Amino acid sequence: MPRRFGPYGGAYVPETLVPALQELERSWHSARRDPTFRTELDRLSRTLGGRPTPLYFARNLSRRAGGAEIWLKREDLLHGGAHKFNNALGQGLLARRMGKPRLIAETGAGQHGVATAMIGAALGLETEVYMGEVDMERQRPNVERMRLLGAEVHPVRTGGRTLKDAINEALRDWIANVRTTHYLLGSAVGPHPFPSIVAEFQSVIGQEVRRQSVRAFGRLPDLAVACVGGGSNAIGTFHPLLDTDVHFLGVEAGGAGGRGPGAASLTRGRPGILHGSFSYVLQDADGQVAETESISAGLDYPGVGPEHAWLHDRGRAKYVAVRDRDALRAFHWLAEDEGILPALEPSHAIFAAVGEARRRPATDHVVVTLSGRGDKDLGVVTGAAR
Ligand SMILES: *Cc1c(COP(=O)(O)O)cnc(C)c1O
């Protein structure tokens, strides 16, 4: 398991966290080779999570694009309504294996907090979640879900009061309580070994895409598209296909457009250190981390996983930014064409995928990871429509 992806990654953390990261890496090394762990992960993925999720031919959306076929990898149908379950389950089982009775997590859209709360309940682990006040306001239903699932939700009032600030608070808690607590980080970001662990737990998405594409249309897709916040659903989609000639498109949040940074770390940021990892970061001229803005709380993060930074620099994956209003258009397309309400995060990917499909021949296949469902966003969408 690499500590670095090219120059990116590493573990820039206070000394107090080093033993915990080493313990996590050791535990992960032994767990992934342990058939009992694998069997339990697989069993709960199926019977609690609902895996495998289907690969759906979006016939009407493809017709709208008027080019390549668009297929949707339905992570929105996973337990909890997003891909976050895959990682929360895996790390929850690791925490139990390490004998840690308490989980902490950060959350942006609330999806990771909900997934962690579900897993905490199912595995009998105490769960506390840090969430920015701004996010608590715009993702109210998920705050209620977490509380109903028995988790304690701590409002974060520092900084821009969104995901970045919630991660800072969670890291602070972890430093203070490292012996009893596992920090269940929600994306492929942060210090080593988190980016690799999260990528591997999310790789079940790409492994299924690989099998299901061959079964459904006789070969691998020509292009795989996924939205990128921290980058976990995208890396999970791309990873198992990296050794093929499938093309990759990661879609960041462009925000309102114009000169603002949105939350597009790869397309508008530059290399720097954030939350213990060297990767692309949205920052000002002095290197201060920028405040981001996006219609989707789950993409509202100024950093990105180090493996994406390396795929970007090598040109192995392409990254684009999609604006709020185009993501909203794609939300309505999918709702009206296919009867699916997508989360606003993958709506960014849907918009980019339709554009790509339009430029490609009808014989091509574009697979988009539909990372979550849109119930949590109805307030934002109906508010924006007014
Ligand atoms: C959290 C979230 C994202 C963004 O996180 P990644 O780590 O980039 O995948 C995307 N879509 C949904 C539905 C989410 O909940």
PDB file of C-alpha atoms in Angstrom, residues 68-291:
ATOM      1  CA  ALA A  68     -23.201   7.198 -26.691  1.00  0.00           C
ATOM      2  CA  GLU A  69     -25.218   4.991 -24.344  1.00  0.00           C
ATOM      3  CA  ILE A  70     -25.292   6.235 -20.732  1.00  0.00           C
ATOM      4  CA  TRP A  71     -25.346   3.624 -17.965  1.00  0.00           C
ATOM      5  CA  LEU A  72     -25.784   4.432 -14.279  1.00  0.00           C
ATOM      6  CA  LYS A  73     -24.028   2.603 -11.463  1.00  0.00           C
ATOM      7  CA  ARG A  74     -26.757   2.744  -8.833  1.00  0.00           C
ATOM      8  CA  GLU A  75     -24.956   3.519  -5.555  1.00  0.00           C
ATOM      9  CA  ASP A  76     -28.056   5.598  -4.741  1.00  0.00           C
ATOM     10  CA  LEU A  77     -29.761   2.272  -4.010  1.00  0.00           C
ATOM     11  CA  LEU A  78     -27.238   1.290  -1.359  1.00  0.00           C
ATOM     12  CA  HIS A  79     -28.383   1.282   2.300  1.00  0.00           C
ATOM     13  CA  GLY A  80     -28.487   4.895   3.486  1.00  0.00           C
ATOM     14  CA  GLY A  81     -28.792   6.221  -0.041  1.00  0.00           C
ATOM     15  CA  ALA A  82     -25.148   6.770  -0.978  1.00  0.00           C
ATOM     16  CA  HIS A  83     -21.834   5.010  -1.602  1.00  0.00           C
ATOM     17  CA  LYS A  84     -20.634   6.112   1.860  1.00  0.00           C
ATOM     18  CA  PHE A  85     -21.898   2.819   3.327  1.00  0.00           C
ATOM     19  CA  ASN A  86     -19.053   0.849   1.652  1.00  0.00           C
ATOM     20  CA  ASN A  87     -16.353   2.728   3.529  1.00  0.00           C
ATOM     21  CA  ALA A  88     -18.254   3.129   6.798  1.00  0.00           C
ATOM     22  CA  LEU A  89     -18.848  -0.620   7.008  1.00  0.00           C
ATOM     23  CA  GLY A  90     -15.226  -1.483   6.204  1.00  0.00           C
ATOM     24  CA  GLN A  91     -13.742   0.947   8.714  1.00  0.00           C
ATOM     25  CA  GLY A  92     -16.372   0.057  11.324  1.00  0.00           C
ATOM     26  CA  LEU A  93     -15.252  -3.569  11.116  1.00  0.00           C
ATOM     27  CA  LEU A  94     -11.627  -2.408  11.397  1.00  0.00           C
ATOM     28  CA  ALA A  95     -12.455  -0.350  14.498  1.00  0.00           C
ATOM     29  CA  ARG A  96     -14.073  -3.379  16.101  1.00  0.00           C
ATOM     30  CA  ARG A  97     -11.032  -5.468  15.200  1.00  0.00           C
ATOM     31  CA  MET A  98      -8.764  -2.885  16.893  1.00  0.00           C
ATOM     32  CA  GLY A  99     -10.974  -3.042  19.999  1.00  0.00           C
ATOM     33  CA  LYS A 100     -12.008   0.617  19.796  1.00  0.00           C
ATOM     34  CA  PRO A 101     -15.509   1.130  21.228  1.00  0.00           C
ATOM     35  CA  ARG A 102     -16.028   4.681  19.927  1.00  0.00           C
ATOM     36  CA  LEU A 103     -16.361   6.063  16.385  1.00  0.00           C
ATOM     37  CA  ILE A 104     -16.051   9.700  15.422  1.00  0.00           C
ATOM     38  CA  ALA A 105     -16.697  11.101  11.973  1.00  0.00           C
ATOM     39  CA  GLU A 106     -16.987  14.358  10.082  1.00  0.00           C
ATOM     40  CA  THR A 107     -19.784  14.944   7.642  1.00  0.00           C
ATOM     41  CA  GLY A 108     -20.630  17.474   4.925  1.00  0.00           C
ATOM     42  CA  ALA A 109     -23.873  16.509   3.230  1.00  0.00           C
ATOM     43  CA  GLY A 110     -24.625  14.315   6.198  1.00  0.00           C
ATOM     44  CA  GLN A 111     -24.410  11.137   4.136  1.00  0.00           C
ATOM     45  CA  HIS A 112     -21.180   9.996   5.740  1.00  0.00           C
ATOM     46  CA  GLY A 113     -22.516  10.846   9.200  1.00  0.00           C
ATOM     47  CA  VAL A 114     -25.628   8.789   8.486  1.00  0.00           C
ATOM     48  CA  ALA A 115     -23.570   5.884   7.158  1.00  0.00           C
ATOM     49  CA  THR A 116     -21.304   5.975  10.225  1.00  0.00           C
ATOM     50  CA  ALA A 117     -24.300   6.191  12.571  1.00  0.00           C
ATOM     51  CA  MET A 118     -25.894   3.161  10.861  1.00  0.00           C
ATOM     52  CA  ILE A 119     -22.707   1.144  11.151  1.00  0.00           C
ATOM     53  CA  GLY A 120     -22.125   2.294  14.736  1.00  0.00           C
ATOM     54  CA  ALA A 121     -25.589   1.012  15.620  1.00  0.00           C
ATOM     55  CA  ALA A 122     -25.202  -2.260  13.730  1.00  0.00           C
ATOM     56  CA  LEU A 123     -21.774  -3.018  15.206  1.00  0.00           C
ATOM     57  CA  GLY A 124     -22.551  -1.722  18.703  1.00  0.00           C
ATOM     58  CA  LEU A 125     -20.070   1.180  18.638  1.00  0.00           C
ATOM     59  CA  GLU A 126     -20.714   4.576  20.206  1.00  0.00           C
ATOM     60  CA  THR A 127     -20.847   7.248  17.465  1.00  0.00           C
ATOM     61  CA  GLU A 128     -20.272  11.011  17.480  1.00  0.00           C
ATOM     62  CA  VAL A 129     -20.374  13.139  14.349  1.00  0.00           C
ATOM     63  CA  TYR A 130     -18.964  16.623  13.672  1.00  0.00           C
ATOM     64  CA  MET A 131     -20.910  18.743  11.205  1.00  0.00           C
ATOM     65  CA  GLY A 132     -20.607  22.397  10.169  1.00  0.00           C
ATOM     66  CA  GLU A 133     -23.539  24.593  11.149  1.00  0.00           C
ATOM     67  CA  VAL A 134     -24.084  25.690   7.547  1.00  0.00           C
ATOM     68  CA  ASP A 135     -24.339  22.058   6.469  1.00  0.00           C
ATOM     69  CA  MET A 136     -26.672  21.224   9.375  1.00  0.00           C
ATOM     70  CA  GLU A 137     -28.979  23.917   8.088  1.00  0.00           C
ATOM     71  CA  ARG A 138     -29.023  22.794   4.447  1.00  0.00           C
ATOM     72  CA  GLN A 139     -29.073  19.050   5.168  1.00  0.00           C
ATOM     73  CA  ARG A 140     -31.548  19.004   8.056  1.00  0.00           C
ATOM     74  CA  PRO A 141     -33.121  15.568   7.316  1.00  0.00           C
ATOM     75  CA  ASN A 142     -29.732  13.885   7.663  1.00  0.00           C
ATOM     76  CA  VAL A 143     -29.152  15.509  11.070  1.00  0.00           C
ATOM     77  CA  GLU A 144     -32.421  13.991  12.219  1.00  0.00           C
ATOM     78  CA  ARG A 145     -31.511  10.615  10.733  1.00  0.00           C
ATOM     79  CA  MET A 146     -28.175  10.540  12.579  1.00  0.00           C
ATOM     80  CA  ARG A 147     -29.874  11.346  15.893  1.00  0.00           C
ATOM     81  CA  LEU A 148     -32.539   8.690  15.347  1.00  0.00           C
ATOM     82  CA  LEU A 149     -29.761   6.185  14.658  1.00  0.00           C
ATOM     83  CA  GLY A 150     -28.333   6.950  18.085  1.00  0.00           C
ATOM     84  CA  ALA A 151     -25.417   9.187  17.123  1.00  0.00           C
ATOM     85  CA  GLU A 152     -24.533  12.432  18.821  1.00  0.00           C
ATOM     86  CA  VAL A 153     -24.149  15.340  16.366  1.00  0.00           C
ATOM     87  CA  HIS A 154     -21.767  18.163  17.313  1.00  0.00           C
ATOM     88  CA  PRO A 155     -22.354  21.473  15.487  1.00  0.00           C
ATOM     89  CA  VAL A 156     -19.092  23.062  14.263  1.00  0.00           C
ATOM     90  CA  ARG A 157     -19.059  26.844  14.441  1.00  0.00           C
ATOM     91  CA  THR A 158     -15.501  27.611  13.289  1.00  0.00           C
ATOM     92  CA  GLY A 159     -14.341  28.853   9.864  1.00  0.00           C
ATOM     93  CA  GLY A 160     -16.840  28.580   7.045  1.00  0.00           C
ATOM     94  CA  ARG A 161     -18.805  26.092   9.211  1.00  0.00           C
ATOM     95  CA  THR A 162     -18.702  23.391   6.514  1.00  0.00           C
ATOM     96  CA  LEU A 163     -16.845  20.130   5.845  1.00  0.00           C
ATOM     97  CA  LYS A 164     -13.254  21.408   6.191  1.00  0.00           C
ATOM     98  CA  ASP A 165     -14.019  22.774   9.656  1.00  0.00           C
ATOM     99  CA  ALA A 166     -15.779  19.556  10.681  1.00  0.00           C
ATOM    100  CA  ILE A 167     -12.645  17.568   9.749  1.00  0.00           C
ATOM    101  CA  ASN A 168     -10.517  19.918  11.876  1.00  0.00           C
ATOM    102  CA  GLU A 169     -12.778  19.294  14.875  1.00  0.00           C
ATOM    103  CA  ALA A 170     -12.793  15.534  14.337  1.00  0.00           C
ATOM    104  CA  LEU A 171      -8.979  15.495  14.148  1.00  0.00           C
ATOM    105  CA  ARG A 172      -8.850  17.477  17.403  1.00  0.00           C
ATOM    106  CA  ASP A 173     -11.124  14.939  19.088  1.00  0.00           C
ATOM    107  CA  TRP A 174      -9.054  12.049  17.741  1.00  0.00           C
ATOM    108  CA  ILE A 175      -5.819  13.492  19.118  1.00  0.00           C
ATOM    109  CA  ALA A 176      -7.442  13.757  22.557  1.00  0.00           C
ATOM    110  CA  ASN A 177      -9.099  10.319  22.567  1.00  0.00           C
ATOM    111  CA  VAL A 178      -6.950   8.202  20.311  1.00  0.00           C
ATOM    112  CA  ARG A 179      -6.828   5.157  22.591  1.00  0.00           C
ATOM    113  CA  THR A 180     -10.565   4.513  22.675  1.00  0.00           C
ATOM    114  CA  THR A 181     -11.562   6.076  19.380  1.00  0.00           C
ATOM    115  CA  HIS A 182     -11.371   5.325  15.683  1.00  0.00           C
ATOM    116  CA  TYR A 183     -11.689   8.314  13.372  1.00  0.00           C
ATOM    117  CA  LEU A 184     -13.874   6.981  10.560  1.00  0.00           C
ATOM    118  CA  LEU A 185     -12.760   9.380   7.841  1.00  0.00           C
ATOM    119  CA  GLY A 186     -15.328   9.639   5.078  1.00  0.00           C
ATOM    120  CA  SER A 187     -13.380  10.173   1.881  1.00  0.00           C
ATOM    121  CA  ALA A 188     -10.134   9.189   0.158  1.00  0.00           C
ATOM    122  CA  VAL A 189      -8.323  12.117   1.792  1.00  0.00           C
ATOM    123  CA  GLY A 190      -6.304  12.757   4.940  1.00  0.00           C
ATOM    124  CA  PRO A 191      -3.011  11.210   6.050  1.00  0.00           C
ATOM    125  CA  HIS A 192      -1.755   7.803   4.960  1.00  0.00           C
ATOM    126  CA  PRO A 193      -3.181   5.146   5.246  1.00  0.00           C
ATOM    127  CA  PHE A 194      -6.702   6.666   4.923  1.00  0.00           C
ATOM    128  CA  PRO A 195      -6.630   7.397   1.153  1.00  0.00           C
ATOM    129  CA  SER A 196      -5.630   3.799   0.386  1.00  0.00           C
ATOM    130  CA  ILE A 197      -8.034   2.207   2.868  1.00  0.00           C
ATOM    131  CA  VAL A 198     -10.999   4.245   1.673  1.00  0.00           C
ATOM    132  CA  ALA A 199     -10.107   3.606  -1.990  1.00  0.00           C
ATOM    133  CA  GLU A 200     -10.019  -0.115  -1.367  1.00  0.00           C
ATOM    134  CA  PHE A 201     -13.357  -0.233   0.469  1.00  0.00           C
ATOM    135  CA  GLN A 202     -14.944   1.844  -2.321  1.00  0.00           C
ATOM    136  CA  SER A 203     -13.341  -0.261  -5.073  1.00  0.00           C
ATOM    137  CA  VAL A 204     -16.277  -2.624  -4.832  1.00  0.00           C
ATOM    138  CA  ILE A 205     -18.017  -0.065  -7.108  1.00  0.00           C
ATOM    139  CA  GLY A 206     -15.500  -0.423  -9.939  1.00  0.00           C
ATOM    140  CA  GLN A 207     -15.182  -4.181  -9.477  1.00  0.00           C
ATOM    141  CA  GLU A 208     -18.927  -4.536  -9.976  1.00  0.00           C
ATOM    142  CA  VAL A 209     -18.903  -2.105 -12.932  1.00  0.00           C
ATOM    143  CA  ARG A 210     -16.244  -4.267 -14.537  1.00  0.00           C
ATOM    144  CA  ARG A 211     -18.269  -7.482 -14.198  1.00  0.00           C
ATOM    145  CA  GLN A 212     -21.636  -5.901 -14.937  1.00  0.00           C
ATOM    146  CA  SER A 213     -20.471  -4.032 -18.075  1.00  0.00           C
ATOM    147  CA  VAL A 214     -19.199  -7.212 -19.636  1.00  0.00           C
ATOM    148  CA  ARG A 215     -22.447  -8.957 -18.759  1.00  0.00           C
ATOM    149  CA  ALA A 216     -24.678  -6.059 -19.916  1.00  0.00           C
ATOM    150  CA  PHE A 217     -23.003  -4.895 -23.123  1.00  0.00           C
ATOM    151  CA  GLY A 218     -20.229  -7.342 -23.733  1.00  0.00           C
ATOM    152  CA  ARG A 219     -17.214  -5.182 -22.903  1.00  0.00           C
ATOM    153  CA  LEU A 220     -15.794  -2.542 -20.607  1.00  0.00           C
ATOM    154  CA  PRO A 221     -17.103   1.028 -20.816  1.00  0.00           C
ATOM    155  CA  ASP A 222     -15.269   3.545 -22.999  1.00  0.00           C
ATOM    156  CA  LEU A 223     -15.560   6.200 -20.301  1.00  0.00           C
ATOM    157  CA  ALA A 224     -16.249   6.151 -16.565  1.00  0.00           C
ATOM    158  CA  VAL A 225     -17.544   9.381 -14.997  1.00  0.00           C
ATOM    159  CA  ALA A 226     -17.871  10.229 -11.299  1.00  0.00           C
ATOM    160  CA  CYS A 227     -18.173  13.353  -9.180  1.00  0.00           C
ATOM    161  CA  VAL A 228     -15.220  14.343  -6.997  1.00  0.00           C
ATOM    162  CA  GLY A 229     -15.529  15.892  -3.566  1.00  0.00           C
ATOM    163  CA  GLY A 230     -12.729  14.247  -1.620  1.00  0.00           C
ATOM    164  CA  GLY A 231     -12.778  11.681  -4.384  1.00  0.00           C
ATOM    165  CA  SER A 232     -13.909   8.403  -2.798  1.00  0.00           C
ATOM    166  CA  ASN A 233     -16.730   7.358  -5.132  1.00  0.00           C
ATOM    167  CA  ALA A 234     -14.574   8.368  -8.096  1.00  0.00           C
ATOM    168  CA  ILE A 235     -11.460   6.495  -6.964  1.00  0.00           C
ATOM    169  CA  GLY A 236     -13.629   3.483  -6.101  1.00  0.00           C
ATOM    170  CA  THR A 237     -15.006   3.573  -9.634  1.00  0.00           C
ATOM    171  CA  PHE A 238     -11.654   4.176 -11.368  1.00  0.00           C
ATOM    172  CA  HIS A 239      -9.326   1.970  -9.327  1.00  0.00           C
ATOM    173  CA  PRO A 240     -10.341  -1.487 -10.542  1.00  0.00           C
ATOM    174  CA  LEU A 241     -10.282  -0.207 -14.146  1.00  0.00           C
ATOM    175  CA  LEU A 242      -6.871   1.514 -14.045  1.00  0.00           C
ATOM    176  CA  ASP A 243      -5.176  -1.445 -15.753  1.00  0.00           C
ATOM    177  CA  THR A 244      -7.551  -1.207 -18.749  1.00  0.00           C
ATOM    178  CA  ASP A 245      -7.897   1.398 -21.512  1.00  0.00           C
ATOM    179  CA  VAL A 246     -11.094   2.855 -20.031  1.00  0.00           C
ATOM    180  CA  HIS A 247     -11.005   6.671 -19.955  1.00  0.00           C
ATOM    181  CA  PHE A 248     -11.843   8.522 -16.751  1.00  0.00           C
ATOM    182  CA  LEU A 249     -13.575  11.809 -16.080  1.00  0.00           C
ATOM    183  CA  GLY A 250     -13.739  13.264 -12.567  1.00  0.00           C
ATOM    184  CA  VAL A 251     -16.261  16.055 -12.092  1.00  0.00           C
ATOM    185  CA  GLU A 252     -15.706  18.768  -9.514  1.00  0.00           C
ATOM    186  CA  ALA A 253     -18.113  21.420  -8.256  1.00  0.00           C
ATOM    187  CA  GLY A 254     -17.686  24.703 -10.124  1.00  0.00           C
ATOM    188  CA  GLY A 255     -19.963  26.618  -7.743  1.00  0.00           C
ATOM    189  CA  ALA A 256     -21.800  29.669  -9.029  1.00  0.00           C
ATOM    190  CA  GLY A 257     -19.309  30.062 -11.854  1.00  0.00           C
ATOM    191  CA  GLY A 258     -17.598  33.331 -12.706  1.00  0.00           C
ATOM    192  CA  ARG A 259     -14.330  33.932 -10.868  1.00  0.00           C
ATOM    193  CA  GLY A 260     -15.186  32.112  -7.620  1.00  0.00           C
ATOM    194  CA  PRO A 261     -13.260  28.908  -6.865  1.00  0.00           C
ATOM    195  CA  GLY A 262     -16.364  26.791  -6.337  1.00  0.00           C
ATOM    196  CA  ALA A 263     -14.933  23.639  -4.803  1.00  0.00           C
ATOM    197  CA  ALA A 264     -12.802  22.591  -7.788  1.00  0.00           C
ATOM    198  CA  SER A 265      -9.477  21.717  -6.147  1.00  0.00           C
ATOM    199  CA  LEU A 266      -7.878  19.981  -9.131  1.00  0.00           C
ATOM    200  CA  THR A 267      -9.054  22.346 -11.838  1.00  0.00           C
ATOM    201  CA  ARG A 268      -8.555  25.573  -9.842  1.00  0.00           C
ATOM    202  CA  GLY A 269      -6.231  24.769  -6.934  1.00  0.00           C
ATOM    203  CA  ARG A 270      -2.528  24.088  -6.566  1.00  0.00           C
ATOM    204  CA  PRO A 271      -0.449  21.618  -4.557  1.00  0.00           C
ATOM    205  CA  GLY A 272      -0.360  22.160  -0.815  1.00  0.00           C
ATOM    206  CA  ILE A 273      -0.989  20.436   2.500  1.00  0.00           C
ATOM    207  CA  LEU A 274      -4.451  20.033   3.979  1.00  0.00           C
ATOM    208  CA  HIS A 275      -5.642  17.637   6.688  1.00  0.00           C
ATOM    209  CA  GLY A 276      -2.377  15.722   6.819  1.00  0.00           C
ATOM    210  CA  SER A 277      -1.938  15.116   3.115  1.00  0.00           C
ATOM    211  CA  PHE A 278      -0.081  16.745   0.208  1.00  0.00           C
ATOM    212  CA  SER A 279      -2.460  17.203  -2.730  1.00  0.00           C
ATOM    213  CA  TYR A 280      -4.242  19.908  -4.690  1.00  0.00           C
ATOM    214  CA  VAL A 281      -5.790  22.537  -2.418  1.00  0.00           C
ATOM    215  CA  LEU A 282      -7.856  25.634  -3.121  1.00  0.00           C
ATOM    216  CA  GLN A 283      -5.833  28.437  -1.560  1.00  0.00           C
ATOM    217  CA  ASP A 284      -5.198  32.145  -1.793  1.00  0.00           C
ATOM    218  CA  ALA A 285      -1.897  33.791  -2.789  1.00  0.00           C
ATOM    219  CA  ASP A 286      -0.585  33.395   0.790  1.00  0.00           C
ATOM    220  CA  GLY A 287      -1.407  29.696   0.917  1.00  0.00           C
ATOM    221  CA  GLN A 288      -4.436  30.192   3.166  1.00  0.00           C
ATOM    222  CA  VAL A 289      -7.069  27.554   2.444  1.00  0.00           C
ATOM    223  CA  ALA A 290      -9.912  29.133   0.494  1.00  0.00           C
ATOM    224  CA  GLU A 291     -13.560  29.066   1.507  1.00  0.00           C
TER     225      GLU A 291
END
